[in-house]
Tab-separated table of C-alpha atoms in Angstrom:
chain	number	residue	atom	x	y	z
A	2	ILE	CA	-10.387	-13.489	42.694
A	3	ARG	CA	-12.365	-10.721	40.967
A	4	TRP	CA	-11.255	-12.044	37.541
A	5	VAL	CA	-12.478	-15.631	38.497
A	6	LYS	CA	-15.924	-14.185	39.498
A	7	GLU	CA	-16.140	-12.440	36.200
A	8	GLY	CA	-15.452	-15.599	34.336
A	9	GLU	CA	-11.955	-14.369	33.173
A	10	ARG	CA	-9.906	-16.951	35.058
A	11	ARG	CA	-7.672	-17.290	32.020
A	12	LEU	CA	-6.059	-14.028	32.882
A	13	LEU	CA	-4.605	-15.459	36.080
A	14	PHE	CA	-2.070	-17.256	33.885
A	15	CYS	CA	-1.469	-14.337	31.554
A	16	GLY	CA	1.929	-13.585	32.901
A	17	VAL	CA	3.114	-17.231	32.667
A	18	GLY	CA	1.700	-17.585	29.168
A	19	LEU	CA	3.378	-14.437	27.878
A	20	LEU	CA	6.656	-15.345	29.545
A	21	PHE	CA	6.518	-18.717	27.698
A	22	LEU	CA	5.584	-16.660	24.442
A	23	LYS	CA	8.603	-14.514	24.807
A	24	ASN	CA	11.265	-17.118	25.667
A	25	THR	CA	10.271	-19.889	23.330
A	26	ARG	CA	8.548	-18.396	20.173
A	27	MET	CA	8.023	-14.649	19.749
A	28	PHE	CA	11.468	-13.438	18.825
A	29	ARG	CA	12.457	-16.658	17.125
A	30	SER	CA	9.368	-16.437	14.914
A	31	LEU	CA	9.572	-12.793	14.275
A	32	SER	CA	13.307	-13.285	13.280
A	33	ARG	CA	12.298	-15.901	10.632
A	34	ILE	CA	10.627	-13.030	8.651
A	35	LEU	CA	14.011	-11.516	8.192
A	36	ARG	CA	16.150	-14.622	7.778
A	37	ILE	CA	14.799	-15.930	4.520
A	38	GLY	CA	17.477	-17.448	2.310
A	39	GLU	CA	20.166	-17.589	5.092
A	40	GLU	CA	20.019	-21.356	5.477
A	41	THR	CA	21.991	-22.055	2.206
A	42	GLU	CA	25.678	-22.471	2.932
A	43	PRO	CA	27.431	-19.762	0.715
A	44	THR	CA	30.409	-20.563	-1.405
A	45	SER	CA	33.736	-19.097	-0.526
A	46	ASP	CA	33.629	-16.456	-3.213
A	47	SER	CA	30.060	-15.442	-2.405
A	48	LYS	CA	30.971	-15.506	1.355
A	49	LYS	CA	33.752	-13.027	0.645
A	50	HIS	CA	31.433	-10.818	-1.294
A	51	SER	CA	28.808	-11.018	1.407
A	52	ASP	CA	31.329	-10.173	4.183
A	53	ALA	CA	32.417	-7.155	2.064
A	54	GLU	CA	28.808	-5.963	1.730
A	55	GLU	CA	28.329	-6.484	5.534
A	56	GLU	CA	31.341	-4.256	6.280
A	57	HIS	CA	30.083	-1.520	3.936
A	58	GLU	CA	27.616	0.590	5.888
A	59	PHE	CA	24.657	1.931	4.084
A	60	GLU	CA	22.326	4.829	4.868
A	61	LEU	CA	18.518	4.545	4.683
A	62	PRO	CA	16.819	7.002	2.293
A	63	CYS	CA	15.200	10.204	3.638
A	64	PRO	CA	11.624	9.682	4.886
A	65	VAL	CA	8.643	10.356	2.687
A	66	PRO	CA	8.028	14.160	3.213
A	67	GLU	CA	4.783	15.185	5.014
A	68	ILE	CA	4.295	18.064	2.647
A	69	PHE	CA	5.334	17.998	-1.046
A	70	THR	CA	6.742	21.356	-2.178
A	71	LEU	CA	6.310	22.766	-5.619
A	72	THR	CA	9.688	23.029	-7.296
A	73	GLU	CA	10.726	25.812	-9.783
A	74	GLN	CA	10.727	23.325	-12.605
A	75	GLU	CA	7.253	22.035	-11.767
A	76	ASP	CA	5.983	25.626	-11.350
A	77	GLN	CA	7.383	26.537	-14.801
A	78	ARG	CA	5.664	23.366	-16.330
A	79	PHE	CA	2.291	24.480	-14.911
A	80	ARG	CA	2.697	28.013	-16.254
A	81	GLU	CA	3.688	26.810	-19.661
A	82	LYS	CA	0.583	24.478	-19.773
A	83	LEU	CA	-1.527	27.397	-18.571
A	84	ALA	CA	-0.172	29.649	-21.292
A	85	SER	CA	-0.692	27.009	-23.965
A	86	ASN	CA	-4.261	26.456	-22.829
A	87	ALA	CA	-5.023	30.135	-22.730
A	88	LYS	CA	-3.595	30.613	-26.251
A	89	ALA	CA	-5.876	27.767	-27.451
A	90	ALA	CA	-8.890	29.568	-25.929
A	91	GLU	CA	-8.197	32.885	-27.659
A	92	GLY	CA	-11.509	32.570	-29.604
A	93	LYS	CA	-13.368	33.297	-26.279
A	94	GLU	CA	-14.956	36.608	-25.986
A	95	LYS	CA	-13.773	37.425	-22.350
A	96	THR	CA	-10.417	37.202	-20.689
A	97	VAL	CA	-12.124	35.594	-17.735
A	98	GLU	CA	-13.418	32.812	-19.760
A	99	GLN	CA	-10.037	32.270	-21.222
A	100	GLU	CA	-8.473	32.062	-17.842
A	101	GLU	CA	-11.133	29.742	-16.534
A	102	HIS	CA	-10.712	27.440	-19.621
A	103	ALA	CA	-6.920	27.453	-19.211
A	104	PHE	CA	-7.087	26.487	-15.480
A	105	ARG	CA	-9.773	23.895	-16.069
A	106	LYS	CA	-7.649	22.086	-18.683
A	107	VAL	CA	-4.563	22.144	-16.367
A	108	ILE	CA	-6.649	20.665	-13.445
A	109	GLU	CA	-8.347	18.055	-15.551
A	110	GLU	CA	-5.020	16.852	-16.926
A	111	GLU	CA	-3.250	16.789	-13.540
A	112	LEU	CA	-6.124	14.931	-11.794
A	113	ALA	CA	-6.147	12.475	-14.562
A	114	TYR	CA	-2.500	11.710	-13.855
A	115	ALA	CA	-3.201	11.428	-10.082
A	116	ALA	CA	-6.058	8.995	-10.831
A	117	GLN	CA	-3.630	6.831	-13.068
A	118	ASP	CA	-0.977	6.971	-10.275
A	119	HIS	CA	-3.543	5.637	-7.778
A	120	LYS	CA	-4.589	2.915	-10.156
A	121	ASP	CA	-0.783	1.974	-10.380
A	122	ASP	CA	-0.648	1.908	-6.502
A	123	LYS	CA	1.638	5.000	-6.357
A	124	ILE	CA	-0.262	6.703	-3.634
A	125	PHE	CA	2.230	9.256	-2.586
A	126	LEU	CA	2.817	10.302	-6.220
A	127	ALA	CA	-0.892	10.836	-6.625
A	128	SER	CA	-1.132	12.775	-3.331
A	129	SER	CA	1.830	14.985	-4.349
A	130	ARG	CA	0.234	15.817	-7.636
A	131	ILE	CA	-2.858	17.186	-5.837
A	132	GLN	CA	-0.831	18.995	-3.187
A	133	LYS	CA	1.444	20.714	-5.843
A	134	LEU	CA	-1.515	21.642	-7.952
A	135	ARG	CA	-3.108	23.378	-5.046
A	136	GLN	CA	0.182	25.213	-4.288
A	137	PHE	CA	0.473	26.401	-7.935
A	138	ILE	CA	-3.154	27.604	-7.968
A	139	ARG	CA	-2.749	29.563	-4.652
A	140	THR	CA	0.584	31.092	-5.925
A	141	HIS	CA	-0.948	32.141	-9.275
A	142	LYS	CA	-3.978	33.449	-7.577
A	143	SER	CA	-1.977	35.675	-5.240
A	144	GLU	CA	-0.252	37.231	-8.295
A	145	LYS	CA	-3.293	37.907	-10.317
A	146	SER	CA	-6.775	36.457	-10.992
A	147	THR	CA	-9.662	37.798	-12.894
A	148	VAL	CA	-11.836	34.740	-12.193
A	149	ALA	CA	-14.835	35.151	-10.003
A	150	LYS	CA	-14.600	33.460	-6.578
A	151	SER	CA	-17.502	31.127	-7.380
A	152	CYS	CA	-15.637	29.734	-10.339
A	153	SER	CA	-12.062	30.235	-9.067
A	154	PRO	CA	-9.423	27.549	-9.846
A	155	LEU	CA	-9.585	26.306	-6.349
A	156	ALA	CA	-13.329	25.982	-6.536
A	157	ILE	CA	-13.044	24.082	-9.817
A	158	LEU	CA	-10.469	21.767	-8.363
A	159	GLN	CA	-12.631	21.032	-5.321
A	160	LYS	CA	-15.694	20.490	-7.486
A	161	MET	CA	-13.852	18.000	-9.620
A	162	MET	CA	-12.483	16.115	-6.695
A	163	ASP	CA	-15.839	16.034	-4.945
A	164	SER	CA	-17.437	14.469	-8.129
A	165	ASN	CA	-15.062	11.499	-8.341
A	166	PRO	CA	-14.734	9.214	-5.380
A	167	ILE	CA	-11.214	8.138	-6.468
A	168	PHE	CA	-9.741	11.342	-5.060
A	169	LYS	CA	-11.423	10.808	-1.653
A	170	GLU	CA	-9.751	7.402	-1.699
A	171	ILE	CA	-6.441	9.016	-2.543
A	172	ILE	CA	-6.599	11.316	0.388
A	173	ALA	CA	-7.819	8.589	2.815
A	174	GLU	CA	-5.184	6.083	1.722
A	175	SER	CA	-2.417	8.499	1.764
A	176	GLU	CA	-3.257	9.578	5.287
A	177	ARG	CA	-3.365	5.940	6.503
A	178	ALA	CA	0.073	5.239	4.905
A	179	ARG	CA	1.458	8.337	6.378
A	180	LYS	CA	0.140	7.454	9.756
A	181	PHE	CA	1.915	4.027	9.482
A	182	LEU	CA	5.225	5.796	8.450
A	183	ARG	CA	4.990	8.436	11.133
A	184	LYS	CA	4.692	5.798	13.926
A	185	LEU	CA	7.377	3.663	12.251
A	186	GLU	CA	9.889	6.555	12.050
A	187	LEU	CA	9.174	7.974	15.462
A	188	GLU	CA	12.154	7.040	17.584
A	189	GLU	CA	10.923	8.157	20.971
A	190	GLY	CA	9.578	5.622	23.509
A	191	TRP	CA	10.696	2.436	21.922
A	192	GLU	CA	12.396	-0.025	24.354
A	193	VAL	CA	14.810	-2.619	23.044
A	194	SER	CA	13.649	-6.141	23.372
A	195	HIS	CA	16.394	-7.866	21.397
A	196	ARG	CA	19.361	-6.409	19.473
A	197	GLY	CA	21.328	-8.785	17.285
A	198	LYS	CA	23.885	-8.362	14.543
A	199	LYS	CA	21.209	-8.352	11.752
A	200	ILE	CA	18.006	-8.057	13.501
A	201	SER	CA	16.663	-5.772	16.274
A	202	SER	CA	13.212	-5.832	17.893
A	203	PHE	CA	11.492	-3.172	19.952
A	204	TRP	CA	8.309	-2.583	21.870
A	205	LYS	CA	6.437	0.158	23.714
A	206	GLU	CA	3.202	0.690	25.565
A	207	GLU	CA	1.358	3.655	24.040
A	208	LYS	CA	0.476	6.467	26.474
A	209	ASP	CA	-3.202	7.243	27.071
A	210	SER	CA	-4.096	4.131	25.150
A	211	GLU	CA	-4.745	0.463	25.525
A	212	THR	CA	-2.541	-0.412	22.618
A	213	TYR	CA	0.971	-1.801	22.396
A	214	SER	CA	3.385	-1.457	19.523
A	215	PHE	CA	6.136	-3.687	18.371
A	216	LYS	CA	8.763	-3.210	15.605
A	217	VAL	CA	11.207	-5.608	14.107
A	218	MET	CA	13.834	-4.331	11.696
A	219	GLY	CA	16.869	-5.804	9.889
A	220	VAL	CA	18.531	-6.640	6.621
A	221	VAL	CA	17.511	-9.664	4.534
A	222	GLY	CA	20.081	-11.270	2.170
A	223	ASN	CA	17.544	-11.345	-0.638
A	224	PRO	CA	16.399	-8.740	-3.395
A	225	MET	CA	13.240	-6.824	-2.618
A	226	LEU	CA	11.554	-8.335	-5.632
A	227	ASN	CA	11.955	-11.822	-4.033
A	228	LEU	CA	10.201	-10.725	-0.856
A	229	ILE	CA	7.146	-8.993	-2.322
A	230	PRO	CA	5.545	-12.330	-3.721
A	231	LEU	CA	5.932	-13.809	-0.187
A	232	LEU	CA	3.922	-10.931	1.255
A	233	LEU	CA	1.190	-11.337	-1.430
A	234	GLU	CA	0.558	-14.964	-0.855
A	235	THR	CA	-1.684	-14.651	2.206
A	236	ASP	CA	-2.464	-18.262	2.546
A	237	LEU	CA	1.183	-19.013	3.220
A	238	TYR	CA	1.422	-16.537	6.156
A	239	PRO	CA	1.015	-19.253	8.848
A	240	ASN	CA	4.250	-20.856	7.474
A	241	TRP	CA	6.382	-17.823	8.434
A	242	PHE	CA	4.379	-15.132	10.350
A	243	PRO	CA	4.855	-15.624	14.205
A	244	MET	CA	1.989	-17.280	15.980
A	245	MET	CA	-0.414	-17.159	12.970
A	246	ALA	CA	-2.676	-20.302	12.751
A	247	SER	CA	-4.612	-19.346	9.660
A	248	ALA	CA	-5.049	-16.670	6.994
A	249	GLU	CA	-7.954	-16.468	4.690
A	250	GLU	CA	-8.324	-13.961	1.854
A	251	VAL	CA	-12.023	-12.802	1.982
A	252	PHE	CA	-11.719	-9.877	-0.552
A	253	SER	CA	-9.260	-8.747	-3.254
A	254	GLY	CA	-9.727	-5.186	-4.499
A	255	SER	CA	-6.596	-5.452	-6.654
A	256	ARG	CA	-3.242	-7.346	-6.802
A	257	PHE	CA	-1.928	-5.262	-3.943
A	258	HIS	CA	-5.176	-4.730	-1.981
A	259	LYS	CA	-6.591	-7.539	0.127
A	260	VAL	CA	-8.865	-8.115	3.107
A	261	VAL	CA	-7.675	-11.061	5.129
A	262	LYS	CA	-9.254	-12.930	8.101
A	263	SER	CA	-6.457	-14.242	10.301
A	264	THR	CA	-6.259	-16.115	13.613
A	265	MET	CA	-3.369	-16.215	15.954
A	266	LYS	CA	-2.393	-18.961	18.374
A	267	MET	CA	-2.111	-18.007	21.983
A	268	PRO	CA	-0.459	-19.891	24.935
A	269	PHE	CA	-2.817	-21.618	27.312
A	270	PRO	CA	-5.190	-20.438	28.809
A	271	LEU	CA	-5.713	-17.409	26.513
A	272	ARG	CA	-8.284	-17.644	23.715
A	273	ILE	CA	-7.449	-17.563	20.115
A	274	ARG	CA	-7.012	-14.047	18.702
A	275	GLU	CA	-8.882	-13.172	15.444
A	276	CYS	CA	-8.414	-10.144	13.163
A	277	ILE	CA	-9.953	-8.851	9.977
A	278	ILE	CA	-7.156	-6.839	8.227
A	279	ASP	CA	-7.454	-4.453	5.375
A	280	GLY	CA	-3.991	-4.124	3.784
A	281	LYS	CA	-2.668	-2.388	0.636
A	282	GLY	CA	0.675	-2.173	-0.901
A	283	TYR	CA	2.132	0.896	-2.494
A	284	ASP	CA	4.945	1.557	-4.950
A	285	VAL	CA	6.933	4.413	-3.462
A	286	MET	CA	10.097	3.926	-5.464
A	287	GLU	CA	10.283	7.647	-6.058
A	288	HIS	CA	11.453	7.598	-2.481
A	289	ASN	CA	13.281	4.241	-2.820
A	290	ARG	CA	10.872	1.962	-0.927
A	291	VAL	CA	7.738	-0.227	-0.976
A	292	VAL	CA	5.172	0.382	1.811
A	293	ILE	CA	2.426	-1.978	2.855
A	294	SER	CA	-0.107	-0.357	5.183
A	295	SER	CA	-2.823	-2.192	7.067
A	296	HIS	CA	-5.464	-1.839	9.746
A	297	SER	CA	-8.232	-3.885	11.241
A	298	ILE	CA	-11.815	-3.348	10.145
A	299	SER	CA	-15.159	-4.133	11.740
A	300	GLU	CA	-17.310	-3.616	8.549
A	301	HIS	CA	-16.620	-3.509	4.794
A	302	PRO	CA	-19.075	-2.762	1.906
A	303	LYS	CA	-18.163	-5.984	0.042
A	304	VAL	CA	-17.316	-8.323	3.008
A	305	ASN	CA	-19.719	-9.895	5.534
A	306	ILE	CA	-17.605	-9.761	8.485
A	307	GLY	CA	-20.072	-10.987	11.076
A	308	LYS	CA	-19.638	-11.469	14.850
A	309	CYS	CA	-16.581	-12.989	16.460
A	310	PRO	CA	-17.055	-16.546	17.613
A	311	GLU	CA	-17.333	-17.049	21.403
A	312	ASP	CA	-14.064	-19.059	21.527
A	313	ARG	CA	-12.156	-16.175	20.046
A	314	VAL	CA	-11.187	-12.592	20.901
A	315	ARG	CA	-11.124	-10.034	18.070
A	316	VAL	CA	-7.971	-7.939	18.055
A	317	ASP	CA	-7.959	-4.199	17.032
A	318	ILE	CA	-4.931	-3.163	14.928
A	319	SER	CA	-4.822	0.639	14.702
A	320	VAL	CA	-1.961	0.770	12.210
A	321	GLY	CA	0.594	-1.707	10.996
A	322	GLY	CA	2.522	-2.973	7.975
A	323	PHE	CA	5.854	-3.469	6.248
A	324	GLU	CA	8.519	-1.267	4.698
A	325	LEU	CA	10.942	-2.651	2.276
A	326	ILE	CA	13.980	-0.675	1.181
A	327	PRO	CA	16.476	-2.108	-1.306
A	328	VAL	CA	20.138	-2.184	-0.194
A	329	GLY	CA	22.087	-2.572	-3.330
A	330	ASN	CA	20.970	-5.372	-5.693
A	331	LYS	CA	20.969	-8.293	-3.397
A	332	ARG	CA	19.709	-7.190	0.057
A	333	THR	CA	16.666	-5.401	1.499
A	334	HIS	CA	16.063	-3.592	4.720
A	335	VAL	CA	12.847	-4.674	6.170
A	336	THR	CA	10.859	-3.045	8.959
A	337	VAL	CA	7.693	-4.697	10.402
A	338	MET	CA	5.568	-2.541	12.769
A	339	PHE	CA	2.088	-3.123	14.393
A	340	ASN	CA	0.161	-1.123	16.923
A	341	LEU	CA	-2.633	-3.130	18.348
A	342	ASN	CA	-4.877	-3.750	21.286
A	343	PRO	CA	-4.698	-7.451	22.304
A	344	HIS	CA	-7.765	-7.032	24.630
A	345	ILE	CA	-5.857	-8.324	27.709
A	346	PRO	CA	-6.844	-6.237	30.756
A	347	TYR	CA	-3.605	-6.794	32.535
A	348	LEU	CA	-0.210	-7.111	30.887
A	349	PRO	CA	2.708	-7.277	33.437
A	350	ARG	CA	5.420	-4.659	32.953
A	351	CYS	CA	8.091	-7.370	33.495
A	352	ILE	CA	7.060	-9.037	30.243
A	353	ASP	CA	8.645	-7.488	27.190
A	354	VAL	CA	6.207	-8.643	24.560
């Protein structure tokens, strides 16, 4: 009765609508993401080969490390560069100037590599370069250093990073991608919604939050390179993404960076859900995977987002995306995960969304 007085009578039918959503569309639609290419009837030879592949268990690669550790080979490489740069600066009058010049050249070169990695969408490789450079500087500083604190290698590194916005982007993007992977790899709290031979789906209600998470994972009988173009064509999302009514690309920062305005169909009497998603794909093949990290935005320097229409409700996505891991040459392990606030004040516990 209180909901009716507040003008939210739609919510009286929320439970019925979500039950309909679960039983008729949700898992069928989500499963379609991971069943591309399975409609074709295989030949007897290919079927035997496929059955042999199915019987062969595979192990997923190790997670992307939170902290990249400087190896002995990398430490030696830095020392050789430092010695080479110091030798080139032997004409300097003071040893301090030689050391500062040597460190500055090493920092400039490594940051240039990191910037190129970022341009190539290799965000974790760029982040690891900066982390390992810091580690080397701290290690070398603890051994010996004649450079004044005001112009120490760490101060030089920080000054160079502050002067170029690319490095702020590297730190911000790597943290967003890590946030997605942390939630994806966290096994606690997930409840099984559906467990099949090839596909499993999970959900959980986040504690101390109004958000819900869902995760679908399974193996697709297609190479990873065949799936990536599907994820890049945003205007085709309504053809395969569950419940999506429309998807419009409103900004493209690069081939793998897009801002998309999407709408989601909802069962009567719930209003259409709208979301402005900022998504970016990353080449993480040094850890044998491709990661697509996304989140919703309310403002963007190059996009006029505007207010949400009255007949819609704008959904907040804290973190979400895709992880693609090649399994041999012909299969791909796919995981889809989103953590969002659907803005439904009451969601029955009996409904496994």
